[in-house]
GROMACS .gro file of C-alpha atoms in nm:
model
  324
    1UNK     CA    1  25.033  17.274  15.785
    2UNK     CA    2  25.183  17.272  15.432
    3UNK     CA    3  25.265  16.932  15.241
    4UNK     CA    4  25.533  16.806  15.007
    5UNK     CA    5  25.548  16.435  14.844
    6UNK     CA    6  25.835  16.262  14.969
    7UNK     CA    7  26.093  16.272  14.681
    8UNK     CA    8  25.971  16.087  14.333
    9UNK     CA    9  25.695  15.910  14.537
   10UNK     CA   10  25.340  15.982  14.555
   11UNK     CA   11  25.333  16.004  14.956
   12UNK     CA   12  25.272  16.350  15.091
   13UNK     CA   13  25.385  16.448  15.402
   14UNK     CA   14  25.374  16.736  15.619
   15UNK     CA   15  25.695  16.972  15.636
   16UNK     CA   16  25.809  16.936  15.958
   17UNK     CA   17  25.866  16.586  16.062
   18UNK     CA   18  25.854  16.500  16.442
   19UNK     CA   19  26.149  16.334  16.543
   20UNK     CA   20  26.121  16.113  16.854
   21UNK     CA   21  26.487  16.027  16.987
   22UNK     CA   22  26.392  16.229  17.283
   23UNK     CA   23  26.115  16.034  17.380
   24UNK     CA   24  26.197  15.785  17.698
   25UNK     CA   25  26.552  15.934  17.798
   26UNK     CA   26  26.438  16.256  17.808
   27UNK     CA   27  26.060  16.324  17.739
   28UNK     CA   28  25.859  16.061  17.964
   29UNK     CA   29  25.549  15.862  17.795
   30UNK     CA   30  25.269  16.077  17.896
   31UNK     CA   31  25.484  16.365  17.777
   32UNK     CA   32  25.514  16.219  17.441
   33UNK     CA   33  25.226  16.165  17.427
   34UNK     CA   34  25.088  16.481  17.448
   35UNK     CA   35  25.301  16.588  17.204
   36UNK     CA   36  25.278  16.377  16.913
   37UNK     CA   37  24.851  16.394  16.990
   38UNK     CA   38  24.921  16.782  16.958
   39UNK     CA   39  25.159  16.673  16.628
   40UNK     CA   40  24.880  16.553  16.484
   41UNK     CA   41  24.649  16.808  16.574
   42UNK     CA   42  24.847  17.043  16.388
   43UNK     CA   43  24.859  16.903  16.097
   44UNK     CA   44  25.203  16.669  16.102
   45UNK     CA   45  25.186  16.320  15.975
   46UNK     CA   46  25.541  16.256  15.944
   47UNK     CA   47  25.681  16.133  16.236
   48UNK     CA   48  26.071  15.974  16.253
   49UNK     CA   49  26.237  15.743  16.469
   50UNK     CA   50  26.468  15.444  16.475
   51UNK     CA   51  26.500  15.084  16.651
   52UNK     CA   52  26.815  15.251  16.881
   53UNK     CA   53  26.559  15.519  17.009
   54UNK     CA   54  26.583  15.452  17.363
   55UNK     CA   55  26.966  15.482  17.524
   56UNK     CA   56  27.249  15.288  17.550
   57UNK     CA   57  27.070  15.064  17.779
   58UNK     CA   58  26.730  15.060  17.691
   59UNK     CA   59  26.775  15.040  17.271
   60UNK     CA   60  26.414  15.002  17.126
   61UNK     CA   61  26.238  15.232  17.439
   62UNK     CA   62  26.101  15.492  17.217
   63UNK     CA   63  25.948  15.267  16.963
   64UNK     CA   64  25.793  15.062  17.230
   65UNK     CA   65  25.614  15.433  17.339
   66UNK     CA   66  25.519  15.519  16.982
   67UNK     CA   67  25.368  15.122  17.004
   68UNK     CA   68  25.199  15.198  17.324
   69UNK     CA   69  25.025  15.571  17.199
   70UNK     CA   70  24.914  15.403  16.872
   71UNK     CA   71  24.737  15.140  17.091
   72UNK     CA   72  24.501  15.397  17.209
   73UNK     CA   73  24.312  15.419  16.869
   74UNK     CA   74  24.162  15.703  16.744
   75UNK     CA   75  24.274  15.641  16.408
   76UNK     CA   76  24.641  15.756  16.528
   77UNK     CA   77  24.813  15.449  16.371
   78UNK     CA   78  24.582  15.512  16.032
   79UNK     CA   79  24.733  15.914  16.036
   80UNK     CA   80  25.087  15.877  16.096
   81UNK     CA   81  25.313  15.807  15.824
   82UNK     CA   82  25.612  15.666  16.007
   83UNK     CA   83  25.950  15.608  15.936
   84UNK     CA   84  26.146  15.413  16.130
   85UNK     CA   85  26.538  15.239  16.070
   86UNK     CA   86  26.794  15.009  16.063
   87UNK     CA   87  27.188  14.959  16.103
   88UNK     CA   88  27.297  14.981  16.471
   89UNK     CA   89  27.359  14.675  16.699
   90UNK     CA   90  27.040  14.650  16.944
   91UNK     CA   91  27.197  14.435  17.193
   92UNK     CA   92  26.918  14.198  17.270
   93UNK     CA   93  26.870  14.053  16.944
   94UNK     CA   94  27.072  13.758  16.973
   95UNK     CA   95  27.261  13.790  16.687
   96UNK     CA   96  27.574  13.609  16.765
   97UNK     CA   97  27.848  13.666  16.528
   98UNK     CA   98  27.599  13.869  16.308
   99UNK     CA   99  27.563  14.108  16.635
  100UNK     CA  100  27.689  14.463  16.556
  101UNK     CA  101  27.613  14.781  16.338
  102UNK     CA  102  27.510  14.651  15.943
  103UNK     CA  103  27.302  14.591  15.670
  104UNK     CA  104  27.298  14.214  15.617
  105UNK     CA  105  26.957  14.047  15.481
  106UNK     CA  106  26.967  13.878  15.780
  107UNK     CA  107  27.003  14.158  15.952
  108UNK     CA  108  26.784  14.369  15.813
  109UNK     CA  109  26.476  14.081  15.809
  110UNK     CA  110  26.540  14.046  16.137
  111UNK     CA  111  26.525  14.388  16.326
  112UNK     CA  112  26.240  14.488  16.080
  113UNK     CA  113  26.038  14.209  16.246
  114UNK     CA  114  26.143  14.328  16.617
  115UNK     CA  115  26.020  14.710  16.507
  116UNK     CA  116  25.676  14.573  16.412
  117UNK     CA  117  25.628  14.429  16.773
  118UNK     CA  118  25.752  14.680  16.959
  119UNK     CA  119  25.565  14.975  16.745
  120UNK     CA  120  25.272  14.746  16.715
  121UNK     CA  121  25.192  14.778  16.376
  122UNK     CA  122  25.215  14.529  16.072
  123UNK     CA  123  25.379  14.796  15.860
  124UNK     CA  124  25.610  15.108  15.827
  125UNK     CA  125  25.575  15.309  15.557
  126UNK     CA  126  25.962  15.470  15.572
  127UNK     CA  127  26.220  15.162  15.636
  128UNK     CA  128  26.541  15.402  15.622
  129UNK     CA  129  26.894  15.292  15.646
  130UNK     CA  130  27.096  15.442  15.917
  131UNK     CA  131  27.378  15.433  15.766
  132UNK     CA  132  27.586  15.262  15.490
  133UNK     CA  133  27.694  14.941  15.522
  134UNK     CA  134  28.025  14.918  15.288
  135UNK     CA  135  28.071  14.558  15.340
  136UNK     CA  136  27.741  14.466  15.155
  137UNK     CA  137  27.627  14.511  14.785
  138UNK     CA  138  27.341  14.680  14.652
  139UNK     CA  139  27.196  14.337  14.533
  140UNK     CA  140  27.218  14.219  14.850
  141UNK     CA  141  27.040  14.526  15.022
  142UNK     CA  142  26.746  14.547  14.712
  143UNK     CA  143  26.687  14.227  14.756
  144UNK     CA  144  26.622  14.219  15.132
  145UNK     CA  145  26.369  14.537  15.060
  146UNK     CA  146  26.249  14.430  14.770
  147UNK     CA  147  26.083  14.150  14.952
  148UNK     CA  148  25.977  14.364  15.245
  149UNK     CA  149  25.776  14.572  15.032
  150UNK     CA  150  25.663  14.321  14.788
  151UNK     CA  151  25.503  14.174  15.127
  152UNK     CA  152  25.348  14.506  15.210
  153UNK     CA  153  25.528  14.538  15.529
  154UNK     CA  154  25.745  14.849  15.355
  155UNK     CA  155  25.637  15.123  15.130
  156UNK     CA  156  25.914  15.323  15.080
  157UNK     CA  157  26.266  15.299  15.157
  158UNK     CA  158  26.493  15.550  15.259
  159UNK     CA  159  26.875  15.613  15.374
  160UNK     CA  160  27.036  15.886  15.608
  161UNK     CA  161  27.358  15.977  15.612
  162UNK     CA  162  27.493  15.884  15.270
  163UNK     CA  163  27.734  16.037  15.064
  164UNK     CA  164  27.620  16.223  14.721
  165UNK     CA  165  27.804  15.858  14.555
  166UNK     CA  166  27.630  15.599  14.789
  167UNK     CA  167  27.291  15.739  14.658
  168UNK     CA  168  27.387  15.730  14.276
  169UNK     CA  169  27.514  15.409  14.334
  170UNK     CA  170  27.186  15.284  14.486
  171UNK     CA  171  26.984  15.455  14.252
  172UNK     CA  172  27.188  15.266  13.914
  173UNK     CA  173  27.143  14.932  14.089
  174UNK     CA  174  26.752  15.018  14.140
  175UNK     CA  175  26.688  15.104  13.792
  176UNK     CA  176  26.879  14.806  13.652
  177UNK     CA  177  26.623  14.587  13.888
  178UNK     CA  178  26.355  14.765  13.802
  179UNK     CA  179  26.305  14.860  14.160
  180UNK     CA  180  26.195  15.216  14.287
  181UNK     CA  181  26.479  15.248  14.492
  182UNK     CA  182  26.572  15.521  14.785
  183UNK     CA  183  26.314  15.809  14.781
  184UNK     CA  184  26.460  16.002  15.087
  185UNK     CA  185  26.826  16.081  15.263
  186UNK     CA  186  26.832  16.200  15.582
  187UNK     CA  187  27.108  16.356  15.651
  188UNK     CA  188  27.289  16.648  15.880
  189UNK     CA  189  27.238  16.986  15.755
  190UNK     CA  190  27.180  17.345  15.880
  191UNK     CA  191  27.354  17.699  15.872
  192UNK     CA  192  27.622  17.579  16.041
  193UNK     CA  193  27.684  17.201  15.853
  194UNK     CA  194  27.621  17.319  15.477
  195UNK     CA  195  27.895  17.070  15.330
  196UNK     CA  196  27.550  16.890  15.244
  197UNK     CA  197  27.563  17.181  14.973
  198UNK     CA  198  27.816  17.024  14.764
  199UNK     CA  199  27.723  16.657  14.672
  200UNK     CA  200  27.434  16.528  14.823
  201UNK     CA  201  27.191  16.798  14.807
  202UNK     CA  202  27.218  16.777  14.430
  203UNK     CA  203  27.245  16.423  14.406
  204UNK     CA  204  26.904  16.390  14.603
  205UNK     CA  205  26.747  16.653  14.352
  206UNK     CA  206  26.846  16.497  14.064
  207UNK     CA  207  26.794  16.133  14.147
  208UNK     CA  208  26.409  16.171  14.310
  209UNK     CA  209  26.500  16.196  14.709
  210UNK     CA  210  26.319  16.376  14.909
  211UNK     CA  211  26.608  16.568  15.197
  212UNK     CA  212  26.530  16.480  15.564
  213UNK     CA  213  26.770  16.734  15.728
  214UNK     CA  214  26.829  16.586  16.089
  215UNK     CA  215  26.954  16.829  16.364
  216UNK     CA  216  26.856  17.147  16.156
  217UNK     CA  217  26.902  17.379  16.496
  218UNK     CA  218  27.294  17.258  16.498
  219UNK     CA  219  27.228  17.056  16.858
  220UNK     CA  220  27.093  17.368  17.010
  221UNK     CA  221  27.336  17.592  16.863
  222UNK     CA  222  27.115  17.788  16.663
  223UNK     CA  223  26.826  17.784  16.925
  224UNK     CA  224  26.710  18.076  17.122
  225UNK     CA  225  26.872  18.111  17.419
  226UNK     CA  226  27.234  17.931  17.303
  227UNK     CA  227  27.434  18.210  17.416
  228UNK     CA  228  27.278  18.232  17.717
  229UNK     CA  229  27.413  17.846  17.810
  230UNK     CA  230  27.751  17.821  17.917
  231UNK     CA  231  27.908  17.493  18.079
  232UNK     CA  232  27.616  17.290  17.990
  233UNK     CA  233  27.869  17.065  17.844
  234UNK     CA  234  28.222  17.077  17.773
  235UNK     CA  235  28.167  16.996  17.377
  236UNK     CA  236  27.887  17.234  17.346
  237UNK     CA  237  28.071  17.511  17.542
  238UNK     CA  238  28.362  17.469  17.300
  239UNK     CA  239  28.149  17.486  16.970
  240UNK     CA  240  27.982  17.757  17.124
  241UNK     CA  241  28.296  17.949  17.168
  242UNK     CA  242  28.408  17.893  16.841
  243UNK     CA  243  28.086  18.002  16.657
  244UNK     CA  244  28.002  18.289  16.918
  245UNK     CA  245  28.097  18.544  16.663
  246UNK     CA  246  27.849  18.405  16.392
  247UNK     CA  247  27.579  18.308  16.663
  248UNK     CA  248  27.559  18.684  16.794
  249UNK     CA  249  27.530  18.823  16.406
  250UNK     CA  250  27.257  18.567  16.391
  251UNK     CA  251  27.108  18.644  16.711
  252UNK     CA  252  27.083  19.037  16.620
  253UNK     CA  253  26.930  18.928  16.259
  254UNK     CA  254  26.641  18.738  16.427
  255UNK     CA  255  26.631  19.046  16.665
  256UNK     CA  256  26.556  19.275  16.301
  257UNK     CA  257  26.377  19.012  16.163
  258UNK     CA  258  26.060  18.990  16.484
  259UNK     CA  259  26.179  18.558  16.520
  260UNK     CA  260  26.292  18.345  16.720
  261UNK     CA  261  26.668  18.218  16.649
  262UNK     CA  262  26.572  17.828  16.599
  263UNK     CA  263  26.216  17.934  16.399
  264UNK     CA  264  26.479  18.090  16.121
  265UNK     CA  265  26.753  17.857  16.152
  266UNK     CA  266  26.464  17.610  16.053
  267UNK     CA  267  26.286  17.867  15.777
  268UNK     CA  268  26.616  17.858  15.619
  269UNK     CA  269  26.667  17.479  15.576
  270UNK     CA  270  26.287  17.427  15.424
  271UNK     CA  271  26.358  17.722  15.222
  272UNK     CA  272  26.598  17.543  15.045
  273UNK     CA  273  26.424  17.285  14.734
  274UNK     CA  274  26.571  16.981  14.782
  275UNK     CA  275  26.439  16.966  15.107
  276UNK     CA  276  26.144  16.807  15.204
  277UNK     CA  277  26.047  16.798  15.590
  278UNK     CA  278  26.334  16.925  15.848
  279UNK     CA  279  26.313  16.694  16.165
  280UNK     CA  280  26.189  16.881  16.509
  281UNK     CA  281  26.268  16.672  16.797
  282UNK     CA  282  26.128  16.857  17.132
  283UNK     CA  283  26.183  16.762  17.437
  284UNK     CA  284  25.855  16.938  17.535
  285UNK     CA  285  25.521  17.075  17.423
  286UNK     CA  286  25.670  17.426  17.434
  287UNK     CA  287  25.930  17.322  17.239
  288UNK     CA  288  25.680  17.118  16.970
  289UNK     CA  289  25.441  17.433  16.957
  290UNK     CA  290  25.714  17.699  16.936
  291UNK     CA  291  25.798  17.513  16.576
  292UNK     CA  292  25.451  17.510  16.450
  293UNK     CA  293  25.516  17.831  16.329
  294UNK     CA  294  25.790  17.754  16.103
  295UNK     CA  295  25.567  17.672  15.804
  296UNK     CA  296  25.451  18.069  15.765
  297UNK     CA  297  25.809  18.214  15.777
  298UNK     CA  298  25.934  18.329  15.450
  299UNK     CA  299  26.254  18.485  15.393
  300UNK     CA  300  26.291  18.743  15.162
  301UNK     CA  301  26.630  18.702  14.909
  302UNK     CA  302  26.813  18.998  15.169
  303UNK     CA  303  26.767  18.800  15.441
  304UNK     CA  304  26.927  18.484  15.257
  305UNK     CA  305  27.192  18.663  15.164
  306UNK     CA  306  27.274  18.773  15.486
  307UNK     CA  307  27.261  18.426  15.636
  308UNK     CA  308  27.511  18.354  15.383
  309UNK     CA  309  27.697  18.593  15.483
  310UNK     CA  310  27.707  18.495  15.877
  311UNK     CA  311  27.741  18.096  15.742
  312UNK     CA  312  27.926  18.096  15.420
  313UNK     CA  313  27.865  17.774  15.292
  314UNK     CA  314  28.068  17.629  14.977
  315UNK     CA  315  27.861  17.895  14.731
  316UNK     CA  316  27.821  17.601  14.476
  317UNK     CA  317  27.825  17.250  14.372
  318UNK     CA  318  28.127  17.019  14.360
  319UNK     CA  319  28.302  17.083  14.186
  320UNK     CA  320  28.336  17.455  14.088
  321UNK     CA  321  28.309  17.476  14.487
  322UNK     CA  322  28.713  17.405  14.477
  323UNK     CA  323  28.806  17.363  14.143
  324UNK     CA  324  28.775  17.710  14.044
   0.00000   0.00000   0.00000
């Protein structure tokens, strides 16, 4: 396994993060288990999740399981750095009129506290925003962290799914409060999402964040055996049909190439710089061990440029992208 440092931090992490949303509704405990002891095995310290993990019902299930497997010892707790986050309403937290998706302090104090218990651990090392929260200021937000880490209960925070603006905003405020500020996004991208491309790629570059690409295999649409799957689902049927041209050029590619269809979809995003671990999220052991070999793909500059020719993306930054 190969490692990066997470943005302008000192933390280094593996490049492939394991991503846990699967675990509970659709990988059961001894399952997960398995796979994040095997995770480790290999090499990956970087494991992702969030306080929603768990289904509509059951918000909080997976980091209760990631709780339960660090319980076992074994120095699993001591080898993981773990990110987990915070925005979404989780239902049982009593919140009254403060219920709901946000980013209060009051929110945010709160829902860290009910991650600790249910992950059993008196830290995280990754507190990430889920999302943004326009109705609250950036002195509002560094303050609530700023005290979480000052209190050594946070190392490093992070956000996911901000625009390239959000994260020079939060980066200005940071610096005038002589705070570290964000050191990761996570955020959507892969051959067939490359908007990411225009703002927020760079902005992460040049403002010390670290890229977390979730869903780097496009849901499945860039796996192995996607055009083989038909009526799965009525919204993946219909992206399927409307890609199938790109997804069989791809397909033969990978064919020429000797690899699988979701090992280069996810060679292509950690080829990129600003990118620092994409996140895997298996449903299964074959699944998990079928990435390992990600991290020994490289693709040459003829390859790229036939990628880029199956998924044009924007070609450049905003704004010669449309301006000229």
């Amino acid at each position: 396994m190969k490692y990066s440092y997470l943005g302008k931090s000192g933390l280094k992490v593996s490049q492939l993060c394991l991503g846990t949303m699967n675990f509970g509704p659709e990988t059961e405990e001894k399952d997960a288990f398995r796979i994040m002891d095997t995770a480790l095995d290999a090499g990956i310290n970087f494991f992702d999740t969030a306080n929603v993990y768990g289904g509509q019902d059951r918000r909080g299930w997976t980091e209760e399981i990631i709780g339960r497997w660090f319980q076992q010892g074994g120095g699993r707790r001591e080898k993981v750095v773990l990110a987990t986050k915070v925005y979404n309403d989780m239902l049982d937290e009593q919140d009254g009129p403060n219920s709901g998706s946000g980013l209060s302090a009051y929110k945010i104090r709160r829902h860290f506290e009910g991650s600790l218990r249910r992950l059993q651990t008196d830290h995280i090392e990754l507190y990430q925003m889920h999302h943004i929260d326009r109705n609250v200021s950036w002195d509002e937000l560094w303050g609530a962290f700023e005290i979480l880490v000052s209190q050594g209960k946070a190392d490093y925070i992070g956000s996911s799914n901000f625009a390239g603006w959000h994260i020079a905003a939060a980066q200005a405020k940071a610096k005038e409060r002589h705070f570290l500020g964000l050191v990761s996004e996570q955020h959507l991208y892969n051959l067939l999402e490359r908007t990411p491309e225009l703002e927020v790629l760079p902005a992460s570059q040049e403002l010390g964040l670290g890229v977390i690409p979730w869903s780097p295999l496009a849901g499945g649409l860039l796996g192995r055996n996607a055009l083989a799957k038909t009526g799965v689902r009525s919204a993946r049927s219909a992206k399927l049909e409307q890609h199938r041209s790109q997804l069989e050029q791809f397909s033969a590619l990978c064919k020429e190439l000797g690899e699988h269809e979701d090992q280069v979809a996810l060679a292509w995003v950690l080829a990129n710089p600003a990118v620092t671990a994409p996140i895997i999220g298996p449903r299964t052991i074959e699944q998990f061990e079928d990435s390992l070999r990600v991290t020994e793909i490289t693709l040459d500059e003829e390859t790229l440029k036939k990628l880029d020719e199956i998924f044009p993306g924007p070609g450049k930054p905003a704004p010669e992208a449309y301006a000229w």
